Amino acid sequence: MTNQQRESLIGQTAEVAGYLHVLASYLEVLRRFGVTHLPCPKSVTKDPVSYTANEMITLRMKEEAAAITLTSERSVSIGLRSVDDELKEATAMSARKQKSDSDSASRLAVIEKEVAVCKKCTHLAQARHNTVFGMGNPRARLCFVGEAPGAEEDKQGIPFVGRAGQLLDTILGACRLSRSDVYILNTIKCRPPNNRNPNEEEIRNCWGYALRQLEVLQPEFICCLGTVAAQTVLKTSESIGRLRGRFHAFGEIKVIATYHPAYLLRNPEAKKHVWEDMKQLLREMGTPID
């Protein structure tokens, strides 16, 4: 073999090696895209046998590149449309929620104005400093119903702000909740003399306001704090001791009853029962802490 022939053979071998390297790289790319075989290029215009390996590979690579580009562009386009649609839906949902919250707040404000001038219970209206309407998240899943305002509530017009209210805040914190997560109201809106329990006439005169609040709030759960609240909501004469520890129904709302925080201040040993009731409530809500 002459030197010229040897150099020509070496050149051809290097060229073939180069083609094989390109082919191997190309096949690896195809494998990543799920292509398991290499069909004849669609752009072949003559007998495939007459094409060199390099020409065949080049044609096929061009076709695959175009197909991959087109697929990618379509995927990106579809993805962008999907993201855009989701963004539009999220924006619409947010707008609907804001409108719903605004509507609820407006409806509650109307009821609150009526409560502020109510004089159905003349003796309570004359003695009060403020009516105590209720407060919290108008879209809360959970609503607490207490008995009646005390001295501090009467001064501030806010439910549960005295010592019992501080204990309620502690209970909420232990449940990983805050006042902004729930709604709080009482069976009546004015303080009875000497913090006594509201009587039947006072509840009858005032309970309609609370029912209208609950109609606006539409909570999934109600937690009755104390005997008066539980008996009023559930229309029963059973004691709180018999009512607690299980769920009841108020229409479609699930109700649980437990001891009033003021009772716990006088009877600390009952705190363990309240904690059991709260854990049972949270499990039913799908937010267990035990």
PDB file of C-alpha atoms in Angstrom:
ATOM      1  CA  MET A   1       0.000   0.000   0.000  1.00  0.00           C
ATOM      2  CA  THR A   2       1.406   3.332  -1.009  1.00  0.00           C
ATOM      3  CA  ASN A   3       1.651   6.256   1.363  1.00  0.00           C
ATOM      4  CA  GLN A   4      -1.068   8.053  -0.605  1.00  0.00           C
ATOM      5  CA  GLN A   5      -3.397   5.085  -0.277  1.00  0.00           C
ATOM      6  CA  ARG A   6      -2.589   4.791   3.424  1.00  0.00           C
ATOM      7  CA  GLU A   7      -3.325   8.500   4.002  1.00  0.00           C
ATOM      8  CA  SER A   8      -6.582   8.172   2.027  1.00  0.00           C
ATOM      9  CA  LEU A   9      -7.660   5.180   4.144  1.00  0.00           C
ATOM     10  CA  ILE A  10      -6.813   7.019   7.355  1.00  0.00           C
ATOM     11  CA  GLY A  11      -8.847  10.005   6.167  1.00  0.00           C
ATOM     12  CA  GLN A  12     -11.845   7.818   5.295  1.00  0.00           C
ATOM     13  CA  THR A  13     -11.609   6.042   8.675  1.00  0.00           C
ATOM     14  CA  ALA A  14     -11.554   9.377  10.486  1.00  0.00           C
ATOM     15  CA  GLU A  15     -14.541  10.534   8.460  1.00  0.00           C
ATOM     16  CA  VAL A  16     -16.491   7.369   9.300  1.00  0.00           C
ATOM     17  CA  ALA A  17     -15.535   7.740  12.959  1.00  0.00           C
ATOM     18  CA  GLY A  18     -16.817  11.310  12.858  1.00  0.00           C
ATOM     19  CA  TYR A  19     -20.112  10.189  11.305  1.00  0.00           C
ATOM     20  CA  LEU A  20     -20.474   7.458  13.934  1.00  0.00           C
ATOM     21  CA  HIS A  21     -19.867   9.997  16.707  1.00  0.00           C
ATOM     22  CA  VAL A  22     -22.514  12.305  15.234  1.00  0.00           C
ATOM     23  CA  LEU A  23     -24.891   9.366  14.816  1.00  0.00           C
ATOM     24  CA  ALA A  24     -24.351   8.213  18.401  1.00  0.00           C
ATOM     25  CA  SER A  25     -24.989  11.712  19.722  1.00  0.00           C
ATOM     26  CA  TYR A  26     -28.056  12.058  17.535  1.00  0.00           C
ATOM     27  CA  LEU A  27     -29.464   8.700  18.639  1.00  0.00           C
ATOM     28  CA  GLU A  28     -28.965   9.670  22.282  1.00  0.00           C
ATOM     29  CA  VAL A  29     -30.979  12.835  21.698  1.00  0.00           C
ATOM     30  CA  LEU A  30     -33.697  10.791  19.998  1.00  0.00           C
ATOM     31  CA  ARG A  31     -33.705   8.296  22.876  1.00  0.00           C
ATOM     32  CA  ARG A  32     -34.336  11.100  25.349  1.00  0.00           C
ATOM     33  CA  PHE A  33     -37.359  12.108  23.302  1.00  0.00           C
ATOM     34  CA  GLY A  34     -38.645   8.537  23.199  1.00  0.00           C
ATOM     35  CA  VAL A  35     -37.584   7.680  19.634  1.00  0.00           C
ATOM     36  CA  THR A  36     -36.483   4.036  19.508  1.00  0.00           C
ATOM     37  CA  HIS A  37     -35.843   3.588  15.783  1.00  0.00           C
ATOM     38  CA  LEU A  38     -34.522   5.619  12.857  1.00  0.00           C
ATOM     39  CA  PRO A  39     -36.908   5.581   9.889  1.00  0.00           C
ATOM     40  CA  CYS A  40     -35.914   6.778   6.457  1.00  0.00           C
ATOM     41  CA  PRO A  41     -36.103  10.574   6.182  1.00  0.00           C
ATOM     42  CA  LYS A  42     -39.332  11.810   4.572  1.00  0.00           C
ATOM     43  CA  SER A  43     -37.354  14.316   2.530  1.00  0.00           C
ATOM     44  CA  VAL A  44     -35.471  11.611   0.587  1.00  0.00           C
ATOM     45  CA  THR A  45     -36.081  12.271  -3.103  1.00  0.00           C
ATOM     46  CA  LYS A  46     -34.079   9.413  -4.614  1.00  0.00           C
ATOM     47  CA  ASP A  47     -33.097   5.860  -3.873  1.00  0.00           C
ATOM     48  CA  PRO A  48     -31.948   5.818  -0.226  1.00  0.00           C
ATOM     49  CA  VAL A  49     -29.032   3.601  -1.187  1.00  0.00           C
ATOM     50  CA  SER A  50     -27.583   6.460  -3.234  1.00  0.00           C
ATOM     51  CA  TYR A  51     -27.323   8.700  -0.147  1.00  0.00           C
ATOM     52  CA  THR A  52     -24.160   8.762   1.847  1.00  0.00           C
ATOM     53  CA  ALA A  53     -24.441   8.054   5.578  1.00  0.00           C
ATOM     54  CA  ASN A  54     -23.655  11.683   6.311  1.00  0.00           C
ATOM     55  CA  GLU A  55     -26.406  12.928   3.979  1.00  0.00           C
ATOM     56  CA  MET A  56     -28.940  10.497   5.470  1.00  0.00           C
ATOM     57  CA  ILE A  57     -28.091  11.536   9.014  1.00  0.00           C
ATOM     58  CA  THR A  58     -28.160  15.208   8.112  1.00  0.00           C
ATOM     59  CA  LEU A  59     -31.616  14.932   6.518  1.00  0.00           C
ATOM     60  CA  ARG A  60     -33.014  12.972   9.453  1.00  0.00           C
ATOM     61  CA  MET A  61     -31.528  15.349  12.005  1.00  0.00           C
ATOM     62  CA  LYS A  62     -33.090  18.322  10.239  1.00  0.00           C
ATOM     63  CA  GLU A  63     -36.501  16.649  10.208  1.00  0.00           C
ATOM     64  CA  GLU A  64     -36.322  15.637  13.873  1.00  0.00           C
ATOM     65  CA  ALA A  65     -35.092  19.090  14.883  1.00  0.00           C
ATOM     66  CA  ALA A  66     -38.023  20.662  13.072  1.00  0.00           C
ATOM     67  CA  ALA A  67     -40.470  18.199  14.669  1.00  0.00           C
ATOM     68  CA  ILE A  68     -39.015  18.721  18.133  1.00  0.00           C
ATOM     69  CA  THR A  69     -39.120  22.500  17.686  1.00  0.00           C
ATOM     70  CA  LEU A  70     -42.744  22.343  16.532  1.00  0.00           C
ATOM     71  CA  THR A  71     -43.687  20.061  19.444  1.00  0.00           C
ATOM     72  CA  SER A  72     -41.894  22.307  21.916  1.00  0.00           C
ATOM     73  CA  GLU A  73     -43.551  25.410  20.513  1.00  0.00           C
ATOM     74  CA  ARG A  74     -46.957  23.737  20.746  1.00  0.00           C
ATOM     75  CA  SER A  75     -46.245  22.542  24.292  1.00  0.00           C
ATOM     76  CA  VAL A  76     -45.100  25.991  25.359  1.00  0.00           C
ATOM     77  CA  SER A  77     -48.124  27.536  23.682  1.00  0.00           C
ATOM     78  CA  ILE A  78     -50.480  25.065  25.345  1.00  0.00           C
ATOM     79  CA  GLY A  79     -48.664  25.553  28.647  1.00  0.00           C
ATOM     80  CA  LEU A  80     -48.921  29.316  28.395  1.00  0.00           C
ATOM     81  CA  ARG A  81     -52.611  29.064  27.544  1.00  0.00           C
ATOM     82  CA  SER A  82     -53.106  26.733  30.498  1.00  0.00           C
ATOM     83  CA  VAL A  83     -51.284  29.062  32.881  1.00  0.00           C
ATOM     84  CA  ASP A  84     -53.186  32.011  31.466  1.00  0.00           C
ATOM     85  CA  ASP A  85     -56.516  30.209  31.911  1.00  0.00           C
ATOM     86  CA  GLU A  86     -55.628  29.244  35.477  1.00  0.00           C
ATOM     87  CA  LEU A  87     -54.580  32.811  36.230  1.00  0.00           C
ATOM     88  CA  LYS A  88     -57.848  34.140  34.836  1.00  0.00           C
ATOM     89  CA  GLU A  89     -59.853  31.612  36.862  1.00  0.00           C
ATOM     90  CA  ALA A  90     -57.903  32.421  40.035  1.00  0.00           C
ATOM     91  CA  THR A  91     -58.495  36.127  39.458  1.00  0.00           C
ATOM     92  CA  ALA A  92     -62.200  35.507  38.891  1.00  0.00           C
ATOM     93  CA  MET A  93     -62.426  33.358  42.027  1.00  0.00           C
ATOM     94  CA  SER A  94     -60.648  36.038  44.049  1.00  0.00           C
ATOM     95  CA  ALA A  95     -63.043  38.663  42.723  1.00  0.00           C
ATOM     96  CA  ARG A  96     -66.043  36.471  43.574  1.00  0.00           C
ATOM     97  CA  LYS A  97     -64.678  35.869  47.073  1.00  0.00           C
ATOM     98  CA  GLN A  98     -64.062  39.580  47.638  1.00  0.00           C
ATOM     99  CA  LYS A  99     -67.568  40.358  46.441  1.00  0.00           C
ATOM    100  CA  SER A 100     -68.977  37.633  48.694  1.00  0.00           C
ATOM    101  CA  ASP A 101     -66.995  38.938  51.680  1.00  0.00           C
ATOM    102  CA  SER A 102     -68.144  42.453  50.915  1.00  0.00           C
ATOM    103  CA  ASP A 103     -71.769  41.326  50.628  1.00  0.00           C
ATOM    104  CA  SER A 104     -71.533  39.437  53.931  1.00  0.00           C
ATOM    105  CA  ALA A 105     -69.965  42.417  55.695  1.00  0.00           C
ATOM    106  CA  SER A 106     -72.661  44.718  54.297  1.00  0.00           C
ATOM    107  CA  ARG A 107     -75.471  42.421  55.420  1.00  0.00           C
ATOM    108  CA  LEU A 108     -73.943  42.078  58.879  1.00  0.00           C
ATOM    109  CA  ALA A 109     -73.594  45.864  59.099  1.00  0.00           C
ATOM    110  CA  VAL A 110     -77.327  46.252  58.439  1.00  0.00           C
ATOM    111  CA  ILE A 111     -78.166  43.859  61.279  1.00  0.00           C
ATOM    112  CA  GLU A 112     -75.668  45.576  63.580  1.00  0.00           C
ATOM    113  CA  LYS A 113     -77.366  48.938  63.045  1.00  0.00           C
ATOM    114  CA  GLU A 114     -80.690  47.400  64.023  1.00  0.00           C
ATOM    115  CA  VAL A 115     -79.144  45.886  67.149  1.00  0.00           C
ATOM    116  CA  ALA A 116     -77.611  49.217  68.154  1.00  0.00           C
ATOM    117  CA  VAL A 117     -81.039  50.874  68.455  1.00  0.00           C
ATOM    118  CA  CYS A 118     -82.975  47.837  69.708  1.00  0.00           C
ATOM    119  CA  LYS A 119     -85.096  48.461  72.820  1.00  0.00           C
ATOM    120  CA  LYS A 120     -87.101  45.247  72.959  1.00  0.00           C
ATOM    121  CA  CYS A 121     -85.698  44.620  76.429  1.00  0.00           C
ATOM    122  CA  THR A 122     -86.268  48.079  77.924  1.00  0.00           C
ATOM    123  CA  HIS A 123     -84.442  47.374  81.180  1.00  0.00           C
ATOM    124  CA  LEU A 124     -81.318  46.169  79.324  1.00  0.00           C
ATOM    125  CA  ALA A 125     -81.396  48.993  76.776  1.00  0.00           C
ATOM    126  CA  GLN A 126     -81.545  51.597  79.538  1.00  0.00           C
ATOM    127  CA  ALA A 127     -78.636  50.108  81.479  1.00  0.00           C
ATOM    128  CA  ARG A 128     -76.244  49.264  78.648  1.00  0.00           C
ATOM    129  CA  HIS A 129     -73.218  51.254  77.527  1.00  0.00           C
ATOM    130  CA  ASN A 130     -72.882  49.374  74.249  1.00  0.00           C
ATOM    131  CA  THR A 131     -74.558  46.562  72.415  1.00  0.00           C
ATOM    132  CA  VAL A 132     -72.202  43.658  71.682  1.00  0.00           C
ATOM    133  CA  PHE A 133     -72.989  42.500  68.176  1.00  0.00           C
ATOM    134  CA  GLY A 134     -70.188  40.061  67.436  1.00  0.00           C
ATOM    135  CA  MET A 135     -66.907  40.075  65.571  1.00  0.00           C
ATOM    136  CA  GLY A 136     -64.543  37.982  63.496  1.00  0.00           C
ATOM    137  CA  ASN A 137     -64.135  36.563  60.015  1.00  0.00           C
ATOM    138  CA  PRO A 138     -67.422  36.768  58.045  1.00  0.00           C
ATOM    139  CA  ARG A 139     -66.348  33.708  56.007  1.00  0.00           C
ATOM    140  CA  ALA A 140     -65.186  31.647  59.000  1.00  0.00           C
ATOM    141  CA  ARG A 141     -65.834  27.910  59.036  1.00  0.00           C
ATOM    142  CA  LEU A 142     -66.218  28.010  62.818  1.00  0.00           C
ATOM    143  CA  CYS A 143     -68.491  30.226  64.889  1.00  0.00           C
ATOM    144  CA  PHE A 144     -68.409  30.430  68.703  1.00  0.00           C
ATOM    145  CA  VAL A 145     -71.685  31.231  70.443  1.00  0.00           C
ATOM    146  CA  GLY A 146     -71.471  32.507  74.007  1.00  0.00           C
ATOM    147  CA  GLU A 147     -74.117  33.444  76.536  1.00  0.00           C
ATOM    148  CA  ALA A 148     -74.229  37.212  77.150  1.00  0.00           C
ATOM    149  CA  PRO A 149     -71.877  40.190  77.431  1.00  0.00           C
ATOM    150  CA  GLY A 150     -70.139  40.915  80.725  1.00  0.00           C
ATOM    151  CA  ALA A 151     -68.991  44.206  82.210  1.00  0.00           C
ATOM    152  CA  GLU A 152     -65.891  44.573  80.003  1.00  0.00           C
ATOM    153  CA  GLU A 153     -67.810  43.602  76.873  1.00  0.00           C
ATOM    154  CA  ASP A 154     -70.469  46.183  77.724  1.00  0.00           C
ATOM    155  CA  LYS A 155     -67.784  48.864  78.044  1.00  0.00           C
ATOM    156  CA  GLN A 156     -66.013  48.012  74.775  1.00  0.00           C
ATOM    157  CA  GLY A 157     -68.810  46.602  72.627  1.00  0.00           C
ATOM    158  CA  ILE A 158     -66.642  43.568  71.792  1.00  0.00           C
ATOM    159  CA  PRO A 159     -67.402  39.946  72.771  1.00  0.00           C
ATOM    160  CA  PHE A 160     -65.128  38.055  75.149  1.00  0.00           C
ATOM    161  CA  VAL A 161     -62.654  40.743  76.203  1.00  0.00           C
ATOM    162  CA  GLY A 162     -62.654  40.156  79.957  1.00  0.00           C
ATOM    163  CA  ARG A 163     -60.858  37.389  81.853  1.00  0.00           C
ATOM    164  CA  ALA A 164     -63.056  34.759  80.183  1.00  0.00           C
ATOM    165  CA  GLY A 165     -62.170  36.277  76.821  1.00  0.00           C
ATOM    166  CA  GLN A 166     -58.471  36.061  77.600  1.00  0.00           C
ATOM    167  CA  LEU A 167     -58.905  32.387  78.397  1.00  0.00           C
ATOM    168  CA  LEU A 168     -60.812  31.899  75.144  1.00  0.00           C
ATOM    169  CA  ASP A 169     -57.873  33.473  73.298  1.00  0.00           C
ATOM    170  CA  THR A 170     -55.574  30.972  75.009  1.00  0.00           C
ATOM    171  CA  ILE A 171     -57.827  28.103  73.937  1.00  0.00           C
ATOM    172  CA  LEU A 172     -57.849  29.406  70.367  1.00  0.00           C
ATOM    173  CA  GLY A 173     -54.070  29.698  70.364  1.00  0.00           C
ATOM    174  CA  ALA A 174     -53.723  26.104  71.567  1.00  0.00           C
ATOM    175  CA  CYS A 175     -55.923  25.117  68.622  1.00  0.00           C
ATOM    176  CA  ARG A 176     -53.638  27.094  66.255  1.00  0.00           C
ATOM    177  CA  LEU A 177     -56.442  29.575  65.650  1.00  0.00           C
ATOM    178  CA  SER A 178     -56.945  33.266  66.270  1.00  0.00           C
ATOM    179  CA  ARG A 179     -59.946  35.577  66.389  1.00  0.00           C
ATOM    180  CA  SER A 180     -59.374  36.425  62.748  1.00  0.00           C
ATOM    181  CA  ASP A 181     -60.011  32.774  61.865  1.00  0.00           C
ATOM    182  CA  VAL A 182     -63.383  32.471  63.618  1.00  0.00           C
ATOM    183  CA  TYR A 183     -66.526  34.450  64.368  1.00  0.00           C
ATOM    184  CA  ILE A 184     -67.761  35.107  67.916  1.00  0.00           C
ATOM    185  CA  LEU A 185     -71.243  36.156  69.024  1.00  0.00           C
ATOM    186  CA  ASN A 186     -73.596  35.771  72.001  1.00  0.00           C
ATOM    187  CA  THR A 187     -77.175  34.650  72.432  1.00  0.00           C
ATOM    188  CA  ILE A 188     -78.120  38.207  73.459  1.00  0.00           C
ATOM    189  CA  LYS A 189     -76.501  41.553  72.665  1.00  0.00           C
ATOM    190  CA  CYS A 190     -76.856  43.433  75.953  1.00  0.00           C
ATOM    191  CA  ARG A 191     -75.393  42.784  79.391  1.00  0.00           C
ATOM    192  CA  PRO A 192     -77.858  41.422  81.961  1.00  0.00           C
ATOM    193  CA  PRO A 193     -77.675  43.028  85.428  1.00  0.00           C
ATOM    194  CA  ASN A 194     -74.859  41.690  87.627  1.00  0.00           C
ATOM    195  CA  ASN A 195     -73.767  39.337  84.844  1.00  0.00           C
ATOM    196  CA  ARG A 196     -76.644  36.967  85.484  1.00  0.00           C
ATOM    197  CA  ASN A 197     -77.685  34.482  82.812  1.00  0.00           C
ATOM    198  CA  PRO A 198     -80.148  35.874  80.256  1.00  0.00           C
ATOM    199  CA  ASN A 199     -83.744  34.869  80.902  1.00  0.00           C
ATOM    200  CA  GLU A 200     -86.153  33.309  78.430  1.00  0.00           C
ATOM    201  CA  GLU A 201     -87.785  36.618  77.467  1.00  0.00           C
ATOM    202  CA  GLU A 202     -84.434  38.277  76.753  1.00  0.00           C
ATOM    203  CA  ILE A 203     -83.313  35.348  74.637  1.00  0.00           C
ATOM    204  CA  ARG A 204     -86.622  35.299  72.780  1.00  0.00           C
ATOM    205  CA  ASN A 205     -86.306  39.042  72.015  1.00  0.00           C
ATOM    206  CA  CYS A 206     -82.695  38.871  70.885  1.00  0.00           C
ATOM    207  CA  TRP A 207     -81.999  35.413  69.431  1.00  0.00           C
ATOM    208  CA  GLY A 208     -83.471  36.397  66.072  1.00  0.00           C
ATOM    209  CA  TYR A 209     -80.514  38.733  65.485  1.00  0.00           C
ATOM    210  CA  ALA A 210     -78.072  35.869  66.060  1.00  0.00           C
ATOM    211  CA  LEU A 211     -80.039  33.642  63.705  1.00  0.00           C
ATOM    212  CA  ARG A 212     -79.773  36.294  60.997  1.00  0.00           C
ATOM    213  CA  GLN A 213     -76.030  36.545  61.628  1.00  0.00           C
ATOM    214  CA  LEU A 214     -75.658  32.781  61.269  1.00  0.00           C
ATOM    215  CA  GLU A 215     -77.663  32.905  58.050  1.00  0.00           C
ATOM    216  CA  VAL A 216     -75.154  35.385  56.635  1.00  0.00           C
ATOM    217  CA  LEU A 217     -72.087  33.641  58.066  1.00  0.00           C
ATOM    218  CA  GLN A 218     -73.109  30.102  57.055  1.00  0.00           C
ATOM    219  CA  PRO A 219     -70.399  28.446  59.168  1.00  0.00           C
ATOM    220  CA  GLU A 220     -69.731  24.749  58.864  1.00  0.00           C
ATOM    221  CA  PHE A 221     -69.314  24.392  62.635  1.00  0.00           C
ATOM    222  CA  ILE A 222     -70.674  26.018  65.792  1.00  0.00           C
ATOM    223  CA  CYS A 223     -69.069  25.696  69.195  1.00  0.00           C
ATOM    224  CA  CYS A 224     -71.508  26.550  71.972  1.00  0.00           C
ATOM    225  CA  LEU A 225     -69.815  27.946  75.060  1.00  0.00           C
ATOM    226  CA  GLY A 226     -71.856  27.160  78.137  1.00  0.00           C
ATOM    227  CA  THR A 227     -75.303  25.913  79.031  1.00  0.00           C
ATOM    228  CA  VAL A 228     -77.322  28.924  77.838  1.00  0.00           C
ATOM    229  CA  ALA A 229     -75.723  28.933  74.387  1.00  0.00           C
ATOM    230  CA  ALA A 230     -76.022  25.173  73.936  1.00  0.00           C
ATOM    231  CA  GLN A 231     -79.653  25.021  75.076  1.00  0.00           C
ATOM    232  CA  THR A 232     -80.579  28.002  72.888  1.00  0.00           C
ATOM    233  CA  VAL A 233     -78.902  26.717  69.721  1.00  0.00           C
ATOM    234  CA  LEU A 234     -80.061  23.132  70.139  1.00  0.00           C
ATOM    235  CA  LYS A 235     -83.497  23.941  71.613  1.00  0.00           C
ATOM    236  CA  THR A 236     -83.040  21.551  74.492  1.00  0.00           C
ATOM    237  CA  SER A 237     -83.121  21.567  78.269  1.00  0.00           C
ATOM    238  CA  GLU A 238     -80.286  19.070  78.660  1.00  0.00           C
ATOM    239  CA  SER A 239     -77.304  20.079  80.764  1.00  0.00           C
ATOM    240  CA  ILE A 240     -73.974  21.030  79.242  1.00  0.00           C
ATOM    241  CA  GLY A 241     -72.463  17.959  80.896  1.00  0.00           C
ATOM    242  CA  ARG A 242     -74.777  15.715  78.886  1.00  0.00           C
ATOM    243  CA  LEU A 243     -74.485  17.720  75.663  1.00  0.00           C
ATOM    244  CA  ARG A 244     -70.697  17.930  75.439  1.00  0.00           C
ATOM    245  CA  GLY A 245     -68.469  15.254  73.955  1.00  0.00           C
ATOM    246  CA  ARG A 246     -70.539  14.633  70.820  1.00  0.00           C
ATOM    247  CA  PHE A 247     -71.788  16.439  67.728  1.00  0.00           C
ATOM    248  CA  HIS A 248     -75.283  17.786  67.204  1.00  0.00           C
ATOM    249  CA  ALA A 249     -77.024  19.333  64.198  1.00  0.00           C
ATOM    250  CA  PHE A 250     -78.258  22.864  63.665  1.00  0.00           C
ATOM    251  CA  GLY A 251     -79.684  22.530  60.167  1.00  0.00           C
ATOM    252  CA  GLU A 252     -76.655  21.519  58.105  1.00  0.00           C
ATOM    253  CA  ILE A 253     -74.215  22.983  60.646  1.00  0.00           C
ATOM    254  CA  LYS A 254     -72.335  20.635  62.962  1.00  0.00           C
ATOM    255  CA  VAL A 255     -72.524  21.748  66.577  1.00  0.00           C
ATOM    256  CA  ILE A 256     -70.369  20.862  69.557  1.00  0.00           C
ATOM    257  CA  ALA A 257     -70.975  22.148  73.078  1.00  0.00           C
ATOM    258  CA  THR A 258     -68.425  22.703  75.821  1.00  0.00           C
ATOM    259  CA  TYR A 259     -67.985  24.606  79.066  1.00  0.00           C
ATOM    260  CA  HIS A 260     -67.915  28.409  79.089  1.00  0.00           C
ATOM    261  CA  PRO A 261     -64.480  29.979  79.777  1.00  0.00           C
ATOM    262  CA  ALA A 262     -65.987  31.788  82.781  1.00  0.00           C
ATOM    263  CA  TYR A 263     -66.895  28.385  84.233  1.00  0.00           C
ATOM    264  CA  LEU A 264     -63.309  27.247  83.736  1.00  0.00           C
ATOM    265  CA  LEU A 265     -62.051  30.209  85.762  1.00  0.00           C
ATOM    266  CA  ARG A 266     -64.137  28.941  88.676  1.00  0.00           C
ATOM    267  CA  ASN A 267     -63.510  25.255  87.968  1.00  0.00           C
ATOM    268  CA  PRO A 268     -60.011  24.786  86.468  1.00  0.00           C
ATOM    269  CA  GLU A 269     -60.325  21.002  86.623  1.00  0.00           C
ATOM    270  CA  ALA A 270     -62.864  21.198  83.780  1.00  0.00           C
ATOM    271  CA  LYS A 271     -60.237  22.535  81.365  1.00  0.00           C
ATOM    272  CA  LYS A 272     -59.270  18.991  80.402  1.00  0.00           C
ATOM    273  CA  HIS A 273     -62.827  18.350  79.215  1.00  0.00           C
ATOM    274  CA  VAL A 274     -62.820  21.503  77.105  1.00  0.00           C
ATOM    275  CA  TRP A 275     -59.523  20.456  75.565  1.00  0.00           C
ATOM    276  CA  GLU A 276     -60.997  17.058  74.692  1.00  0.00           C
ATOM    277  CA  ASP A 277     -63.978  18.796  73.063  1.00  0.00           C
ATOM    278  CA  MET A 278     -61.754  21.142  71.069  1.00  0.00           C
ATOM    279  CA  LYS A 279     -59.585  18.289  69.795  1.00  0.00           C
ATOM    280  CA  GLN A 280     -62.723  16.426  68.749  1.00  0.00           C
ATOM    281  CA  LEU A 281     -63.914  19.549  66.911  1.00  0.00           C
ATOM    282  CA  LEU A 282     -60.596  20.042  65.136  1.00  0.00           C
ATOM    283  CA  ARG A 283     -60.514  16.421  64.004  1.00  0.00           C
ATOM    284  CA  GLU A 284     -63.975  16.833  62.501  1.00  0.00           C
ATOM    285  CA  MET A 285     -62.822  20.033  60.779  1.00  0.00           C
ATOM    286  CA  GLY A 286     -59.912  18.157  59.226  1.00  0.00           C
ATOM    287  CA  THR A 287     -57.277  20.107  61.189  1.00  0.00           C
ATOM    288  CA  PRO A 288     -56.294  17.724  64.004  1.00  0.00           C
ATOM    289  CA  ILE A 289     -53.586  18.698  66.455  1.00  0.00           C
ATOM    290  CA  ASP A 290     -53.258  15.399  68.350  1.00  0.00           C
TER     291      ASP A 290
END
